[in-house]
mmCIF file of C-alpha atoms and ligand atoms in Angstrom:
data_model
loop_
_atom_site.group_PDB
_atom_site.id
_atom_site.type_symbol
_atom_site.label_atom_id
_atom_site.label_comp_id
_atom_site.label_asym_id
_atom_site.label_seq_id
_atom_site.Cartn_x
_atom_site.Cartn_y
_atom_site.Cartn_z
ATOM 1 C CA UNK A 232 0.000 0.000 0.000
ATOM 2 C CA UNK A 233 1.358 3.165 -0.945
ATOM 3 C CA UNK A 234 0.320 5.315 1.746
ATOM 4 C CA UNK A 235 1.693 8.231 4.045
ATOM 5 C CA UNK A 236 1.905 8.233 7.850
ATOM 6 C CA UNK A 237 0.871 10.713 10.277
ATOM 7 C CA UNK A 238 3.683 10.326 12.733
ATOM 8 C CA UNK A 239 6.376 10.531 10.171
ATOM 9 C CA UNK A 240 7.738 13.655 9.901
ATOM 10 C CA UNK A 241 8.798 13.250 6.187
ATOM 11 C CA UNK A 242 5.294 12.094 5.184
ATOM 12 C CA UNK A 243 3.834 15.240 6.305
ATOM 13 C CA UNK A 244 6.578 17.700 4.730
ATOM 14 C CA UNK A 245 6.736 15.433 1.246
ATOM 15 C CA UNK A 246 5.986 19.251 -0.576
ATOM 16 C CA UNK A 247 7.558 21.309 2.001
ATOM 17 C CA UNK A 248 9.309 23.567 1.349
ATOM 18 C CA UNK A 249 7.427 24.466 -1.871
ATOM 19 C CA UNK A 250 9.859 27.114 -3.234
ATOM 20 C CA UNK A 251 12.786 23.835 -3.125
ATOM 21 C CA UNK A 252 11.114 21.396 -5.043
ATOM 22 C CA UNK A 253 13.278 20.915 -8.290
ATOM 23 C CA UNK A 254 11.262 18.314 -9.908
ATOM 24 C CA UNK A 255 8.327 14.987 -8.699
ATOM 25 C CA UNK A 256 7.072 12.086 -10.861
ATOM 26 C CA UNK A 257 4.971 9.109 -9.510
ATOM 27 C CA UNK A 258 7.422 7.609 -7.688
ATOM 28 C CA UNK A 259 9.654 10.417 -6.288
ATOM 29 C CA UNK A 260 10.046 14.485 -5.201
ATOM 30 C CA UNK A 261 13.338 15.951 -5.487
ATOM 31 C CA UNK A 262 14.316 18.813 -3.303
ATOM 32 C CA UNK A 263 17.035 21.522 -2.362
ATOM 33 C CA UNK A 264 18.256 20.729 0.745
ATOM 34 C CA UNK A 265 17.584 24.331 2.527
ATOM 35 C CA UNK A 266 21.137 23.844 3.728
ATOM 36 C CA UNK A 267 23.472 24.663 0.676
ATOM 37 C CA UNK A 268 27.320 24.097 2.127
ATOM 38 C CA UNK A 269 27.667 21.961 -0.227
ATOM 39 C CA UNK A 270 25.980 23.945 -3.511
ATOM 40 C CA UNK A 271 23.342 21.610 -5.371
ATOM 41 C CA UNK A 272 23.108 18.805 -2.102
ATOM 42 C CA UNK A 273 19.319 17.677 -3.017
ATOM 43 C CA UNK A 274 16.837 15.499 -1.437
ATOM 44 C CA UNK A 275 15.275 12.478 -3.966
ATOM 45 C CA UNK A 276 12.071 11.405 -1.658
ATOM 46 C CA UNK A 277 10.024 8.424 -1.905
ATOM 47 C CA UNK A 278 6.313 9.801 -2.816
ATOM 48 C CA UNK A 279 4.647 7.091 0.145
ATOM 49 C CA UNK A 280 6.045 5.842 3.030
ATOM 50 C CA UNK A 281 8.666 2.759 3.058
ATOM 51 C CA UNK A 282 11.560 2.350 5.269
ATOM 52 C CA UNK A 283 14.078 -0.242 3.321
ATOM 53 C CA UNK A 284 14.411 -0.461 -0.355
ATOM 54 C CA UNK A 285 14.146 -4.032 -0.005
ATOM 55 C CA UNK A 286 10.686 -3.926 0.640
ATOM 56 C CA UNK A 287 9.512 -2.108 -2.578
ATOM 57 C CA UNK A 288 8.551 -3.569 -5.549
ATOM 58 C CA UNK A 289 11.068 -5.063 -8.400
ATOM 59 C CA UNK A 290 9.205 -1.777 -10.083
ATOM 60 C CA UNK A 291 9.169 0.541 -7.913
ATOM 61 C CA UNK A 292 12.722 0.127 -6.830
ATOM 62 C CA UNK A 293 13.385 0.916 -10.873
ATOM 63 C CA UNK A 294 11.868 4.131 -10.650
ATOM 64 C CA UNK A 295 13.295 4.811 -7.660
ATOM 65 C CA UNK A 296 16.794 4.514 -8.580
ATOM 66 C CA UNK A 297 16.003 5.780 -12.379
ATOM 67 C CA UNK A 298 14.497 9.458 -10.094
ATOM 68 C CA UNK A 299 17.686 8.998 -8.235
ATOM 69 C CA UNK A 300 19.950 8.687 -11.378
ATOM 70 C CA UNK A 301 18.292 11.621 -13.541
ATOM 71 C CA UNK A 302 18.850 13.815 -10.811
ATOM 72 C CA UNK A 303 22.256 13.010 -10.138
ATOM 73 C CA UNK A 304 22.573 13.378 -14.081
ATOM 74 C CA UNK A 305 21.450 16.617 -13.956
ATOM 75 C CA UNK A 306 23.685 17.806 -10.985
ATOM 76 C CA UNK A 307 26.599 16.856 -12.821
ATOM 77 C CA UNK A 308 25.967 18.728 -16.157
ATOM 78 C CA UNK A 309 24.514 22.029 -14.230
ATOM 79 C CA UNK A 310 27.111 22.298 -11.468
ATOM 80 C CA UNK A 311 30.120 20.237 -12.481
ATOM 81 C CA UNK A 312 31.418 18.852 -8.813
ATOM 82 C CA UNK A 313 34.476 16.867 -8.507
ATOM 83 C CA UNK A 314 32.540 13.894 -6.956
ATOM 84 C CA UNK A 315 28.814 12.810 -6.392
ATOM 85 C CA UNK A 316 28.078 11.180 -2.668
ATOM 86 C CA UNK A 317 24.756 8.982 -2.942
ATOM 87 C CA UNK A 318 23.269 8.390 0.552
ATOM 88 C CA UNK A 319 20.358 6.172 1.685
ATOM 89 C CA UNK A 320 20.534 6.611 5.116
ATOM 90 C CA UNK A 321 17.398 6.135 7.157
ATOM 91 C CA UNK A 322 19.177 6.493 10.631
ATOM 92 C CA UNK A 323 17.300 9.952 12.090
ATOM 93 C CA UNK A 324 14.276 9.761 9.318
ATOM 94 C CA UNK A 325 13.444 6.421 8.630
ATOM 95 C CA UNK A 326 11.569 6.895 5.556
ATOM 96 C CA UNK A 327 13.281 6.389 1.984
ATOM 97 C CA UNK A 328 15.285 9.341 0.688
ATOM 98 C CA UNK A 329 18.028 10.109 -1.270
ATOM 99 C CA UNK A 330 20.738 12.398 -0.076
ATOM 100 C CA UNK A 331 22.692 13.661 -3.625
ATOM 101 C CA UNK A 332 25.838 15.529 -2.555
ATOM 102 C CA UNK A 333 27.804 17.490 -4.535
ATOM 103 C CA UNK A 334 31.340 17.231 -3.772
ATOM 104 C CA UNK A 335 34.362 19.620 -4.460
ATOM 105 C CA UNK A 336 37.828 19.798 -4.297
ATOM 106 C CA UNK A 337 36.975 23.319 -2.052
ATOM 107 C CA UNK A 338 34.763 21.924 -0.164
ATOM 108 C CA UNK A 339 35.326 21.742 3.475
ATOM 109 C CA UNK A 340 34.800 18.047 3.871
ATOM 110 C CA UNK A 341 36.657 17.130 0.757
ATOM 111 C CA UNK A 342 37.984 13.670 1.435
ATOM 112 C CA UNK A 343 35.599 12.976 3.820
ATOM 113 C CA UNK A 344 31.922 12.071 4.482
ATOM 114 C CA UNK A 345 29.760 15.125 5.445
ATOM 115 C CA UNK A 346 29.063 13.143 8.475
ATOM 116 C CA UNK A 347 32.235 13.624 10.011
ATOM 117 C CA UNK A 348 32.742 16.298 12.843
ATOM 118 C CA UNK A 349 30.789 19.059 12.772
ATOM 119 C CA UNK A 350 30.018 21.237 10.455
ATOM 120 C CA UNK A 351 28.119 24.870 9.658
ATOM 121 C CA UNK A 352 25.306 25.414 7.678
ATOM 122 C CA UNK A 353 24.830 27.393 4.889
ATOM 123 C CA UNK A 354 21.268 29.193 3.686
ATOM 124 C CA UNK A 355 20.657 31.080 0.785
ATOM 125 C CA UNK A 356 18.792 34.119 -0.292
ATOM 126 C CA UNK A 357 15.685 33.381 -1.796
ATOM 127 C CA UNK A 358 17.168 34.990 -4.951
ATOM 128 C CA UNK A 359 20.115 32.091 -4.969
ATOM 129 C CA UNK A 360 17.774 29.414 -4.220
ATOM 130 C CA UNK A 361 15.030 30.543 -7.309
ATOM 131 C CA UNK A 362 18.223 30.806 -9.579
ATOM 132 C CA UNK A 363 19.830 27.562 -8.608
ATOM 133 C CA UNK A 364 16.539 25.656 -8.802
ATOM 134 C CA UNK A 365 15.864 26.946 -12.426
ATOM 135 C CA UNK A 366 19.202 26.059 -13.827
ATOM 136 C CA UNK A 367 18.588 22.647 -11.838
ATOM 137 C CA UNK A 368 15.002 22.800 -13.942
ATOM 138 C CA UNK A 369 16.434 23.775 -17.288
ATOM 139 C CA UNK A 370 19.247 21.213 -17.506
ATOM 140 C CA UNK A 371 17.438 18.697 -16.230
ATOM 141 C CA UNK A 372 14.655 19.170 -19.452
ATOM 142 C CA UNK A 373 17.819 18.920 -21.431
ATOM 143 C CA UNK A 374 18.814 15.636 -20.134
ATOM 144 C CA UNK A 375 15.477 14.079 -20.686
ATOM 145 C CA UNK A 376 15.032 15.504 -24.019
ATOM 146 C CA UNK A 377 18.625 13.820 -24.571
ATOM 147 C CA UNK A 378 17.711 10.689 -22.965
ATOM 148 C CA UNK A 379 14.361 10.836 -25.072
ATOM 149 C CA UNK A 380 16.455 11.402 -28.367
ATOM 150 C CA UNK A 381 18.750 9.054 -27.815
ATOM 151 C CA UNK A 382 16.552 6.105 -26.981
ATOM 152 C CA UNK A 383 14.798 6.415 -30.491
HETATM 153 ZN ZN1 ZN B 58 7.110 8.652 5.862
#
């Protein structure tokens, strides 16, 4: 069953924060993380609520990974980072999500998982997030018109 649950708090924030959503099919919803230390680090979020990839369907594990892949397609081509991190944690917020890091030879963690020690965060303006997110839009219909031409 493909349902959401009231005491999860990623179930109840699946469209939150509007204004960071870069992109949602059936499956998944991709968002800016608000915190942008490491520029383009976006959230790929199951649509319902499941806590281990094993228990999805052959099918829905697909799409999954396919939401997961065009995104980290898209990162690459728009922001160029040295390295991608992919992350499917579940530890503090059980539910299925993607964490898509960006990694650069500047960054302060280069070498290392963001995990380790502490570290500060970094907002935006609203100005930096709209332009990010519409770069992240526009190369992103790029890539799927590419992906669309190229599979005919
Ligand atoms: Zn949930």
């Amino acid at each position: 069953m493909h349902t959401l649950q009231e005491n999860c708090w990623i179930c109840q924030n699946l469209h939150q924060p509007a204004n960071l959503v870069i992109w949602e099919t059936k499956t998944s919803i991709a968002k800016l993380n608000p915190d942008q230390l490491f520029p383009g680090y976006t959230f790929v979020t199951l649509k319902w609520h499941a806590e281990h990839l094993t228990s999805l369907s052959p099918s829905d594990q697909r799409r999954f990974l396919g939401d997961m892949t065009t995104l980290a397609n898209t990162l690459a081509k728009a922001l160029k980072p040295d390295r991608m991190n992919y992350e499917l944690l579940g530890n503090a917020q059980p539910h299925l999500h993607w964490h898509l890091i960006p990694r650069y030879t500047t960054d302060p963690m280069w070498g290392r998982p963001v995990w380790a020690g502490n570290r500060r965060r970094k907002r935006l303006t609203e100005d930096a997030y709209l332009e990010l997110i519409s770069k992240l839009k526009n190369t992103l219909a790029k890539t799927r018109d590419t992906d669309e031409s190229g599979s005919e």
